DNA sequence: ATGAAAGCGCTAACAG
DNA sequence: CTGTTAGCGCTTTCAT
C-alpha cells in the first residue's frame, strides 16, 4: 500500500474538516487545536504531537478564509497589471512577464501569496480602489503606470501599502521602483552618436510615460550634440510592429542612420525588417534597444541595448512593500540602467 | 474640488467599514444592504439606489473574506507552477509566461481571480495538497507536470476541480490540456528529413515528460525512415544553454546535419552558436524548434518550428476547469501542433 | 496548559 | 419587500 493509498483511506474514513472535528477526536478544545497547529509554545508537547498526528492522518488543513477573516490579514499581495495604452501586448511583453516571475519568487520567499489581476482601466474606472478595498490583499504592487499615473497618485494618499513599477516623476506621491528611463535614453543616444549616427529616430509609442522619458533623454542628448531626432510611432504588439516598421522604413529610407527602439522587442523586429531589406547593421544603420532581454544577446547581429535590472527591480518592489506594510513611508527607488554594447551600434 | 478630493473627504468623515455601518446610515437592516449590493432583485429600487449612493459616497467595499467564508466559495482559481527539473528557468520560460497571460485573460473574463503560486516540489512534498486544501481557491490549474506526474495523478482521484497543462499519457487519471507532443516530434523529424537531413540530434533535456514525448515522436520517425538520431542534453536556462550547445557543437562537428530543439528558446540560442561558427543554415545544418514563440519569426534565418496554440490551450484549461467546478468529469484535451515552415529546415 | 466564549463581516434561510 | 437570526471556521482574550 503506497503512501497515497493510506492517505486516501484516512480521508474517506472520518471527515475532519474543521478544527472542531479534530478537537473532538483529540479530546481537546478547538482553541487548543488552533494553538497547537499554529505552533504556539503554550501547548503541551504531548498534546501538540497528538494533534499534529491526527491532522496529518486525516490530511486536515485549516480553512484560510476563516483564519484570514479572523486575523484581519490575508497574507496575499495583489499584483495589478493595468493595460492602458496597448491592451493586447503589454501583458505578454517579455519584460513584464519576467518581472512577474521574479516578483513571484520574492513574494513566495517572504511567505506571501500573489494574486494577479489584469485590468483594463478604460473598462473599469475603479480598478485600483476595488482591488485595494476588496479585503483580499494586504498590499498591492502595480506593474506599469500605463496611462494611470493620476489615478495611482490619488490613491496613494490614502493607502500606504502600494508600490508601483514605473517611471519616477518629480513630486509624485506614490512610491515607485523603476529604472531611470531618461538616463537610459541618454545612454542610448550617446552610443548611437558615438558610433557615428547623425540623424536619429526613436522607434515606439511615445505616450506611455516610461517611453516618453526615454525619448526625452535621447532628445536632450541629440540637441546638445547637434543631431536630429524624430519619433517613429509603433505599437507594442509584435503582429503589428512588423508592418509599421516596414512602412516607416519605406518612407524614411536614407533619412536616418540611427534607431533607438523603445524596447528590445521592438528592436528585434526592427532588426529583422532591416535584414529583409539588406540594410547593413551597424555600418548603414545603427540600432540600440532597451531592456536587455535574454533574446537580445542572440540576435543577428547581437543587440546593443540599455539594460534594466529586472531581478533588482522585483527585489526592490517587494522590499519596499513589506516595509510599507509595517507602516514605514518609503522613498521611491530609481535604478540606474546600464549600456550593454554589442554589435548593432 | 476634484473627484478624488470628494472621495477622500467622504472617506474621512464617517467610517463605513461594514454592512452594518452602512445599514445604520441607510436606516435598513444589514440583510437588506447585502441584498442590495449583491444586485438581488427582491429589493425595492428606491432602497437599492439609496444604499448604492451611500456606499459610493463612502467608498464602501464589502469584505471579501467574510463573504467567501460565508458562501464557501472564493472566486479564485489557483495557478501552480511546479519547478521540478530546471528550477531557475521554467518560470521565465516565455512559453509558460505567455500561457499564464492568456490564462489571466480567460479567468478574468469568467469572473475569477488568479492566485499564482510557484512551487519547488523538492522542497515541499505537500505542495498540491496544501494549495487545494488551503480553502483559498475553488479550483487549481497546474502549469506543467514537471516531474510531478505521479503526485498529480494521485491527487486527481479525490479532487475534481483540477486541470493540468501537459502531456497526455494513456490511462492517466488527471485531466490535462496540452499539445500532442509526440505528434509534434514526428512533424519536426519528418521536416528535417524531408529537407535532406540524415543524422539527427534532439537538443534539450529528455527528462520532462513533454520533452520525452517530443523526442520519442522524432525517434519513431527517424527509425521508420532509417535515419539516426541522438540526444544532446541541455538545460533550459539560457545562461547555461549557450555554453552547453557550444560544447556539443564542438564535439559533434560534422556528425549531424539536423537538429530538433526541444523548445524555440533553445533553438534560438542554437542558431546563434551556429552563426558564430559560420555554419550555414539550412544548407549545412537544419534546425526545427518547438512552440512558435513570437521571436521565432524574427530570427536569422526565421525558424522553422512546431506551433503550440497557446491561446487555445488557455481557453481549454479554463473551460474544462469551469465544467469540473460544476461537477462534470471532463476528458483531457489534446491539441494538434502545426508545423510552421520557415527557413531553417 | 487548557477550556469557554465572543466575535471577524457577511449571507441566506425563515418569517413576516 | 424587509428584518431577524443563525452561523461559515477560525483565533484570541479571559478565566481557570
XYZ file of C-alpha atoms (C1' of nucleotides) in Angstrom:
722
model
C 0.000 0.000 0.000
C 1.518 3.271 -1.069
C 1.570 6.444 0.917
C -1.156 7.977 -1.128
C -3.445 4.982 -0.686
C -3.109 5.355 3.014
C -3.909 8.995 2.692
C -6.997 8.330 0.669
C -8.179 5.739 3.123
C -7.757 8.061 6.009
C -9.515 10.799 4.164
C -12.545 8.759 3.375
C -12.857 7.440 6.901
C -13.785 10.232 9.293
C -14.252 13.543 7.653
C -12.191 16.059 9.527
C -12.904 19.429 8.000
C -12.738 21.797 10.911
C -10.725 22.468 13.980
C -13.720 21.405 15.982
C -13.864 17.991 14.294
C -10.244 17.462 15.039
C -10.670 18.706 18.585
C -13.378 16.172 19.208
C -11.191 13.307 18.063
C -8.251 14.534 20.060
C -10.436 15.082 23.080
C -9.423 18.707 23.474
C -10.983 22.056 22.737
C -10.852 23.819 19.377
C -8.784 26.532 20.948
C -6.066 24.091 21.818
C -6.030 22.639 18.360
C -5.705 26.109 16.905
C -2.795 26.869 19.182
C -1.128 23.549 18.543
C -1.303 23.892 14.786
C -0.095 27.457 14.963
C 2.962 26.214 16.814
C 2.056 28.169 19.889
C 4.509 27.457 22.646
C 1.892 27.365 25.355
C 0.738 23.914 24.317
C 1.931 20.763 25.980
C 4.340 18.934 23.731
C 2.436 15.678 24.091
C -0.851 17.292 23.215
C 0.652 19.043 20.288
C 2.165 15.882 18.875
C -1.095 14.057 19.209
C -2.970 16.826 17.442
C -0.405 17.049 14.696
C -0.571 13.300 14.204
C -4.316 13.341 13.813
C -4.142 16.305 11.491
C -1.627 14.543 9.297
C -3.524 11.328 9.331
C -6.676 12.999 8.110
C -4.978 15.394 5.756
C -6.526 18.260 7.643
C -5.899 21.882 6.566
C -7.330 24.792 8.457
C -9.603 26.959 6.377
C -7.666 30.022 5.362
C -10.681 32.168 4.733
C -11.832 31.798 8.264
C -8.380 32.407 9.567
C -7.855 35.457 7.431
C -11.206 36.859 8.366
C -10.499 36.444 11.998
C -6.960 37.809 11.871
C -7.782 40.589 9.507
C -4.877 39.896 7.260
C -4.656 37.805 4.167
C -1.017 37.013 3.512
C -1.719 37.873 -0.094
C -0.169 40.601 -2.178
C -2.106 41.809 -5.164
C -0.247 42.374 -8.382
C -2.136 44.519 -10.841
C -1.172 44.954 -14.465
C -3.069 47.868 -15.955
C -3.483 47.511 -19.685
C -3.823 51.074 -20.762
C -2.066 52.047 -23.932
C -1.791 48.892 -25.822
C -4.107 46.345 -24.408
C -3.089 43.308 -26.324
C 0.607 43.296 -25.945
C 1.615 44.783 -22.657
C 0.825 41.597 -20.818
C 2.717 39.209 -22.976
C 5.540 41.683 -23.129
C 8.506 39.643 -22.106
C 9.749 42.339 -19.809
C 6.641 42.457 -17.652
C 6.332 38.713 -17.607
C 9.879 38.306 -16.427
C 9.327 40.903 -13.752
C 6.261 38.990 -12.669
C 8.274 35.802 -12.399
C 10.833 37.432 -10.151
C 8.083 39.016 -8.118
C 6.524 35.621 -7.568
C 9.874 34.352 -6.342
C 10.445 37.195 -3.944
C 6.963 37.116 -2.509
C 6.960 33.367 -2.076
C 10.210 33.627 -0.241
C 8.715 36.147 2.160
C 5.717 33.926 2.773
C 3.201 35.837 0.729
C 0.897 34.610 -1.940
C 0.390 36.501 -5.139
C -2.918 37.449 -6.599
C -2.643 38.501 -10.188
C -5.137 40.836 -11.755
C -5.022 42.269 -15.214
C -7.114 45.350 -15.510
C -8.299 47.399 -18.401
C -8.744 50.841 -16.871
C -10.799 52.060 -19.803
C -13.414 49.449 -18.992
C -13.159 49.707 -15.266
C -12.682 53.158 -13.801
C -12.480 51.845 -10.334
C -9.936 49.085 -10.713
C -7.435 50.162 -8.115
C -9.902 51.026 -5.375
C -11.678 47.778 -5.987
C -8.538 45.755 -5.724
C -7.393 47.505 -2.586
C -10.771 47.616 -0.942
C -11.622 44.040 -1.756
C -10.217 42.834 1.508
C -8.422 40.126 -0.380
C -4.943 41.569 -0.287
C -2.695 43.090 2.333
C -0.921 45.256 -0.200
C -0.659 45.978 -3.879
C 2.090 46.086 -6.456
C 1.172 47.804 -9.696
C 3.246 46.791 -12.689
C 3.488 49.745 -15.013
C 1.775 53.056 -14.677
C 0.393 52.824 -18.164
C -1.860 55.862 -18.532
C -2.993 55.641 -14.930
C -0.458 57.894 -13.288
C -3.015 60.312 -11.883
C -5.306 57.680 -10.514
C -2.494 55.853 -8.833
C -1.140 59.056 -7.395
C -4.548 59.944 -5.953
C -4.973 56.578 -4.333
C -1.517 56.693 -2.791
C -2.575 59.471 -0.430
C -4.914 57.223 1.441
C -3.288 53.854 1.028
C 0.179 53.145 2.225
C 0.926 49.526 1.217
C 1.262 50.131 -2.503
C 4.371 50.170 -4.646
C 4.434 50.764 -8.356
C 6.833 49.718 -11.058
C 7.404 52.634 -13.351
C 8.995 55.933 -14.066
C 9.726 58.386 -11.304
C 8.332 61.897 -11.722
C 9.393 64.848 -9.667
C 6.894 65.434 -6.876
C 4.794 62.346 -7.294
C 3.096 60.935 -4.248
C 3.197 57.223 -4.894
C 6.198 55.061 -4.253
C 7.744 53.724 -7.427
C 10.568 51.432 -8.268
C 11.942 51.697 -11.748
C 14.813 52.437 -13.996
C 15.975 55.918 -14.741
C 14.408 55.960 -18.175
C 15.634 59.403 -19.066
C 19.193 58.419 -18.285
C 18.664 55.246 -20.279
C 17.535 57.336 -23.216
C 20.626 59.462 -22.912
C 22.896 56.437 -22.859
C 21.233 55.096 -25.970
C 21.506 58.351 -27.901
C 25.069 58.907 -26.805
C 26.058 55.493 -28.022
C 24.290 55.942 -31.333
C 26.003 59.258 -31.895
C 29.360 57.971 -30.705
C 29.089 55.240 -33.315
C 28.651 57.868 -35.957
C 24.904 58.333 -36.328
C 23.770 61.869 -37.174
C 20.078 61.517 -37.925
C 18.293 59.626 -35.174
C 14.840 58.162 -34.804
C 13.002 56.911 -31.739
C 11.024 53.848 -32.658
C 7.989 53.218 -30.453
C 4.962 54.733 -28.795
C 5.865 57.972 -27.028
C 2.677 58.086 -24.977
C 3.498 55.770 -22.076
C 5.338 57.734 -19.505
C 8.345 55.411 -19.414
C 8.801 55.631 -23.149
C 8.282 59.366 -23.121
C 11.114 59.654 -20.631
C 13.398 57.521 -22.766
C 12.644 59.681 -25.759
C 13.152 62.851 -23.751
C 16.571 61.677 -22.617
C 17.561 60.888 -26.162
C 16.279 64.250 -27.392
C 18.258 66.063 -24.768
C 21.481 64.437 -25.867
C 20.684 64.864 -29.549
C 20.023 68.542 -29.084
C 23.167 69.064 -27.089
C 25.269 67.315 -29.695
C 23.510 68.970 -32.612
C 21.994 65.835 -34.046
C 18.436 65.490 -35.339
C 15.925 63.084 -33.811
C 12.350 62.231 -34.665
C 9.728 59.830 -33.356
C 8.541 56.914 -35.439
C 5.379 55.666 -33.732
C 4.697 51.955 -33.457
C 2.556 49.784 -31.288
C 3.971 47.213 -28.969
C 2.072 44.205 -30.268
C 4.519 42.212 -32.393
C 1.978 41.269 -35.024
C 1.562 44.928 -35.890
C 5.037 46.326 -35.307
C 6.430 44.404 -38.245
C 4.280 46.186 -40.791
C 4.528 49.503 -39.035
C 8.276 49.391 -39.012
C 8.325 48.290 -42.621
C 6.137 51.265 -43.505
C 8.425 53.650 -41.652
C 11.486 52.154 -43.245
C 9.943 52.552 -46.671
C 9.332 56.246 -46.111
C 12.479 57.299 -44.361
C 14.956 55.259 -46.344
C 18.264 57.012 -46.109
C 16.902 59.835 -43.983
C 18.064 58.309 -40.727
C 21.134 56.411 -39.677
C 20.440 55.570 -36.059
C 17.436 53.978 -34.383
C 16.687 53.976 -30.678
C 13.991 51.373 -30.134
C 11.727 51.856 -27.127
C 12.107 48.204 -26.167
C 14.176 45.226 -27.196
C 11.078 43.562 -28.521
C 10.671 46.394 -30.986
C 14.383 46.405 -31.722
C 14.370 42.713 -32.576
C 11.522 43.173 -35.016
C 13.282 46.165 -36.459
C 16.444 44.155 -36.944
C 14.553 41.608 -38.938
C 12.968 44.211 -41.189
C 16.368 45.732 -41.718
C 17.837 42.371 -42.659
C 14.976 41.755 -45.047
C 15.885 44.989 -46.788
C 19.571 44.151 -46.719
C 20.392 47.243 -44.766
C 23.769 46.665 -43.182
C 23.998 46.942 -39.430
C 25.703 48.803 -37.946
C 27.504 50.290 -40.949
C 24.448 51.720 -42.712
C 22.126 51.999 -39.754
C 22.799 51.704 -36.038
C 20.315 50.299 -33.563
C 20.063 50.454 -29.783
C 17.330 48.755 -27.788
C 16.079 48.941 -24.205
C 15.629 46.223 -21.554
C 18.308 43.683 -22.363
C 16.022 40.707 -22.617
C 17.661 37.287 -22.844
C 16.908 37.275 -26.548
C 18.938 40.387 -27.160
C 22.262 38.636 -26.998
C 21.051 36.101 -29.552
C 20.017 38.345 -32.387
C 21.958 38.792 -35.598
C 23.876 40.906 -35.017
C 23.678 40.855 -31.213
C 21.811 43.891 -29.996
C 23.402 46.843 -28.279
C 20.929 47.867 -25.634
C 20.228 49.549 -22.319
C 19.802 47.055 -19.526
C 17.174 47.248 -16.844
C 17.944 45.003 -13.904
C 14.695 43.138 -13.554
C 15.685 40.998 -10.600
C 16.812 44.031 -8.642
C 13.566 45.733 -9.570
C 11.493 42.875 -8.215
C 13.545 42.733 -5.039
C 13.100 46.458 -4.593
C 9.362 46.325 -5.116
C 8.870 43.590 -2.561
C 11.275 45.068 -0.093
C 9.616 48.470 -0.142
C 6.156 46.987 0.003
C 6.961 44.926 3.071
C 8.355 47.985 4.788
C 5.195 49.883 3.944
C 3.168 47.025 5.345
C 4.978 47.804 8.554
C 3.893 51.395 8.431
C 7.046 52.939 7.049
C 6.588 55.609 4.389
C 9.354 54.693 1.995
C 11.043 56.717 -0.704
C 10.969 55.714 -4.337
C 13.807 53.678 -5.748
C 15.361 54.695 -9.042
C 17.646 52.084 -10.535
C 20.458 53.027 -12.901
C 20.284 51.450 -16.335
C 23.451 50.216 -17.999
C 24.541 50.392 -21.570
C 25.350 46.961 -22.949
C 27.454 47.338 -26.033
C 27.138 44.546 -28.525
C 27.222 44.805 -32.280
C 24.362 46.946 -33.534
C 25.841 50.260 -32.505
C -12.586 70.156 -5.860
C -11.715 67.076 -7.834
C -13.496 63.789 -7.675
C -10.827 62.231 -5.588
C -10.869 65.066 -3.098
C -14.540 64.466 -2.602
C -13.858 60.817 -2.111
C -11.201 61.437 0.447
C -13.432 63.829 2.306
C -16.255 61.357 2.410
C -13.915 58.615 3.491
C -12.521 60.538 6.349
C -15.943 61.634 7.585
C -17.914 58.648 8.845
C -16.022 55.417 8.686
C -18.222 52.902 6.950
C -16.413 49.618 7.081
C -19.148 47.056 7.373
C -22.552 46.295 6.020
C -23.896 47.052 9.449
C -22.412 50.549 9.470
C -23.951 51.248 6.137
C -27.240 49.744 7.215
C -27.410 52.075 10.162
C -26.910 55.148 7.994
C -29.419 53.961 5.447
C -31.883 53.070 8.174
C -32.292 49.495 6.998
C -31.065 46.122 8.123
C -27.714 44.612 7.172
C -29.533 41.918 5.290
C -31.111 44.447 3.004
C -27.810 46.131 2.350
C -26.274 42.804 1.475
C -29.068 42.048 -0.947
C -28.978 45.495 -2.470
C -25.259 45.418 -3.084
C -25.470 41.919 -4.486
C -27.991 43.186 -7.010
C -30.673 40.964 -5.605
C -33.942 41.618 -7.387
C -36.041 41.372 -4.262
C -35.013 44.837 -3.139
C -37.044 47.936 -3.734
C -35.437 50.042 -6.448
C -35.589 53.162 -4.257
C -33.951 51.419 -1.346
C -31.315 49.964 -3.546
C -30.416 53.291 -5.071
C -30.186 54.886 -1.696
C -27.910 52.151 -0.435
C -25.753 52.277 -3.521
C -25.463 56.022 -3.193
C -24.281 55.794 0.382
C -21.892 53.004 -0.495
C -20.401 55.049 -3.290
C -20.211 58.165 -1.187
C -18.245 56.384 1.496
C -16.191 54.259 -0.829
C -17.536 51.168 0.854
C -16.454 47.685 -0.266
C -17.832 44.576 1.354
C -15.162 42.432 2.955
C -14.463 39.565 0.617
C -13.014 37.293 3.236
C -16.208 37.341 5.187
C -18.245 36.848 2.085
C -16.136 33.983 0.856
C -16.174 32.312 4.225
C -19.900 32.508 4.402
C -20.553 31.418 0.852
C -17.938 28.711 0.932
C -16.513 29.731 -2.355
C -13.679 32.034 -3.142
C -13.975 33.064 -6.768
C -10.271 32.400 -7.007
C -8.517 29.877 -9.186
C -5.101 28.765 -8.107
C -2.415 28.509 -10.734
C 0.545 26.438 -9.652
C 3.820 26.291 -11.497
C 5.881 23.389 -10.224
C 9.569 23.963 -10.739
C 10.873 20.472 -10.915
C 13.553 19.843 -13.464
C 15.117 23.128 -14.010
C 14.233 25.459 -11.244
C 15.674 28.659 -12.494
C 14.366 28.849 -15.976
C 10.991 27.207 -16.189
C 9.271 30.244 -14.800
C 10.754 32.834 -17.044
C 10.315 30.495 -19.946
C 8.458 32.589 -22.446
C 6.078 29.806 -23.228
C 4.791 29.396 -19.697
C 4.632 33.096 -19.156
C 2.574 33.608 -22.269
C 0.269 30.820 -21.232
C -0.097 32.497 -17.881
C -1.035 35.758 -19.556
C -3.756 34.115 -21.572
C -4.946 32.268 -18.507
C -5.263 35.528 -16.650
C -7.352 36.887 -19.502
C -9.672 33.935 -19.651
C -10.181 33.721 -15.926
C -10.793 37.432 -15.582
C -13.374 37.214 -18.290
C -15.183 34.470 -16.414
C -15.130 36.492 -13.224
C -12.411 34.603 -11.420
C -9.308 35.897 -9.792
C -5.993 34.195 -10.194
C -3.709 33.177 -7.423
C -0.239 32.370 -8.623
C 1.985 30.009 -6.748
C 5.385 28.800 -7.807
C 6.341 25.646 -6.048
C 9.537 23.723 -5.752
C 8.334 20.182 -5.153
C 11.736 19.051 -3.969
C 11.487 21.481 -1.081
C 7.815 20.982 -0.424
C 6.454 17.479 -0.738
C 2.987 18.567 0.002
C 2.575 21.482 -2.363
C -0.501 20.365 -4.209
C -2.497 19.199 -1.209
C -1.622 22.381 0.565
C -2.771 24.544 -2.284
C -6.004 22.653 -2.733
C -6.771 22.256 0.930
C -5.958 25.815 1.787
C -9.519 26.907 1.284
C -8.236 29.818 -0.733
C -9.121 28.562 -4.169
C -12.137 26.986 -5.804
C -10.030 25.067 -8.269
C -6.495 24.607 -9.462
C -4.675 24.806 -12.750
C -1.236 23.256 -12.776
C 1.100 24.553 -15.458
C 3.411 21.767 -16.480
C 3.678 18.353 -14.917
C 7.385 18.743 -14.448
C 8.440 15.629 -12.549
C 5.248 15.562 -10.541
C 3.127 13.334 -12.715
C 2.523 10.697 -10.046
C 1.646 13.105 -7.333
C -0.773 14.977 -9.524
C -2.347 11.762 -10.674
C -2.846 10.609 -7.088
C -4.468 13.834 -6.049
C -6.812 13.796 -9.029
C -8.727 10.832 -7.593
C -10.064 12.830 -4.728
C -10.209 16.291 -6.192
C -12.265 17.109 -9.212
C -11.643 20.800 -9.949
C -8.107 20.471 -11.224
C -6.812 20.724 -14.750
C -3.211 20.383 -15.780
C -1.240 21.724 -18.703
C 0.939 18.987 -20.008
C 1.390 15.843 -21.948
C -1.339 13.238 -22.110
C -0.405 9.697 -21.097
C -2.514 6.672 -21.808
C -4.544 5.765 -18.741
C -3.764 8.769 -16.618
C -6.360 9.903 -14.148
C -5.936 13.641 -14.141
C -7.415 15.914 -16.738
C -4.797 17.529 -18.933
C -4.811 20.018 -21.724
C -1.795 20.032 -23.946
C -0.322 19.609 -27.334
C 0.274 16.241 -28.846
C 3.989 16.343 -28.187
C 4.700 13.019 -29.821
C 2.991 14.145 -32.987
C 4.897 17.406 -32.779
C 8.128 15.452 -32.550
C 7.152 13.466 -35.603
C 6.383 16.591 -37.583
C 9.738 18.045 -36.661
C 11.696 14.933 -37.627
C 9.763 14.485 -40.838
C 10.529 18.023 -41.854
C 14.192 17.684 -41.012
C 14.461 14.504 -43.032
C 12.400 15.863 -45.897
C 14.847 18.744 -46.121
C 17.647 16.271 -46.527
C 18.963 15.639 -43.023
C 20.236 12.128 -42.348
C 21.889 12.340 -38.942
C 19.584 13.962 -36.412
C 20.022 15.224 -32.890
C 17.482 16.178 -30.262
C 18.716 19.204 -28.382
C 17.313 19.544 -24.865
C 16.557 17.779 -21.621
C 14.778 14.486 -22.246
C 13.613 14.072 -18.659
C 10.489 16.235 -18.583
C 7.639 14.193 -19.866
C 6.677 16.654 -22.593
C 10.179 16.711 -23.976
C 10.473 12.959 -23.720
C 7.362 12.649 -25.860
C 8.755 15.035 -28.449
C 11.931 13.035 -28.595
C 10.014 9.772 -28.780
C 7.990 11.033 -31.742
C 11.140 12.091 -33.526
C 12.805 8.764 -32.801
C 9.847 6.874 -34.189
C 10.033 8.745 -37.469
C 13.797 8.509 -37.642
C 13.684 4.777 -37.141
C 10.984 4.291 -39.721
C 12.880 6.316 -42.275
C 16.225 4.749 -41.420
C 17.848 7.874 -40.091
C 19.984 8.144 -36.975
C 19.045 10.306 -34.000
C 20.720 11.030 -30.696
C 20.007 13.211 -27.693
C 22.174 16.195 -26.851
C 21.265 17.186 -23.300
C 20.981 20.842 -22.349
C 19.329 22.780 -19.626
C 16.595 25.264 -20.272
C 18.186 28.260 -18.588
C 19.510 30.497 -21.341
C 22.658 31.472 -19.490
C 23.772 27.855 -19.491
C 22.403 26.597 -22.806
C 24.793 28.760 -24.750
C 27.878 27.038 -23.412
C 26.285 23.627 -23.421
C 25.323 23.918 -27.029
C 28.742 25.244 -27.909
C 30.294 22.243 -26.210
C 28.055 19.850 -28.107
C 28.740 21.599 -31.359
C 32.447 21.336 -30.771
C 32.242 17.605 -30.284
C 29.820 16.578 -32.958
C 31.012 18.867 -35.714
C 30.036 17.260 -38.962
C 28.469 14.252 -37.285
C 24.948 15.592 -37.509
C 23.066 17.582 -40.087
C 19.695 18.145 -38.459
C 18.775 19.500 -35.027
C 15.394 19.226 -33.381
C 15.407 21.648 -30.458
C 13.101 20.865 -27.564
C 11.901 24.477 -27.462
C 12.230 27.602 -29.533
C 14.215 29.190 -26.759
C 16.838 26.512 -27.157
C 16.609 26.733 -30.931
C 17.260 30.464 -30.901
C 20.357 30.024 -28.792
C 21.457 27.213 -31.034
C 21.028 29.400 -34.095
C 23.307 31.960 -32.596
C 26.005 29.435 -31.799
C 25.736 28.115 -35.313
C 26.084 31.611 -36.761
C 29.096 32.227 -34.565
C 30.717 29.155 -36.067
C 29.675 30.179 -39.561
C 27.738 27.006 -40.073
C 25.305 27.653 -42.911
C 21.630 27.139 -42.185
C 19.886 25.268 -43.602
C 22.384 24.077 -46.167
C 24.925 22.592 -43.753
C 22.685 22.028 -40.790
C 18.908 22.118 -40.486
C 17.081 23.254 -37.376
C 13.492 22.852 -36.209
C 12.159 24.285 -32.951
C 9.051 23.802 -30.865
C 6.461 26.328 -29.594
C 6.449 29.052 -32.234
C 7.132 31.910 -29.904
C 6.772 35.414 -31.331
C 10.536 35.635 -31.527
C 10.758 32.658 -33.842
C 9.678 34.559 -36.905
C 12.322 37.191 -36.220
C 15.432 35.097 -36.059
C 18.063 34.935 -38.756
C 17.130 32.879 -40.604
C 13.495 32.688 -39.451
C 12.931 29.487 -37.534
C 11.019 26.510 -38.823
C 9.138 25.210 -35.838
C 6.203 23.281 -34.435
C 3.486 25.577 -33.188
C 1.568 25.088 -29.993
C -1.572 27.171 -29.865
C -1.177 28.841 -26.508
C -4.383 30.830 -26.601
C -6.408 27.720 -27.394
C -4.611 25.935 -24.601
C -5.527 28.586 -22.074
C -9.122 28.630 -23.254
C -9.258 24.855 -22.958
C -7.811 24.836 -19.467
C -10.287 27.368 -18.175
C -13.216 25.850 -19.992
C -12.584 22.378 -18.617
C -11.919 23.675 -15.149
C -15.194 25.561 -15.035
C -17.051 22.477 -16.147
C -15.347 20.490 -13.424
C -16.323 23.145 -10.936
C -19.856 22.247 -11.952
C -19.281 18.627 -11.145
C -18.659 17.345 -14.639
C -15.837 14.826 -15.016
C -14.275 16.044 -18.221
C -11.978 14.274 -20.634
C -8.492 15.518 -21.405
C -7.951 17.779 -24.359
C -5.128 17.071 -26.755
C -4.394 19.874 -29.180
C -2.790 19.239 -32.525
C 0.501 21.021 -33.121
C 1.243 22.502 -36.519
C 4.427 22.614 -38.472
C 5.389 26.159 -39.386
C 7.850 26.080 -42.213
C 10.216 28.994 -42.348
C 13.803 28.993 -43.369
C 15.861 26.803 -41.068
C 14.635 23.494 -42.467
C -1.602 24.255 29.867
C -6.407 24.219 28.509
C -11.431 25.444 28.063
C -15.193 28.670 27.200
C -16.895 32.227 24.708
C -17.026 36.053 21.846
C -16.735 37.524 17.637
C -14.215 38.706 12.428
C -18.128 40.663 8.433
C -21.035 38.693 5.629
C -25.141 35.797 3.602
C -29.232 33.097 3.429
C -32.974 30.883 5.368
C -37.099 31.931 7.582
C -40.604 34.849 8.961
C -43.452 38.312 8.341
C -40.101 43.624 0.037
C -37.516 43.712 4.580
C -35.941 42.351 9.363
C -34.190 38.739 12.287
C -31.307 35.108 13.170
C -28.017 31.742 12.886
C -23.936 30.591 11.625
C -19.260 29.987 7.927
C -14.352 28.177 10.686
C -11.079 30.172 12.952
C -8.376 32.948 16.696
C -7.900 35.027 20.941
C -8.863 37.056 25.191
C -10.257 35.756 29.742
C -10.735 32.536 33.070
C -9.315 28.528 35.406
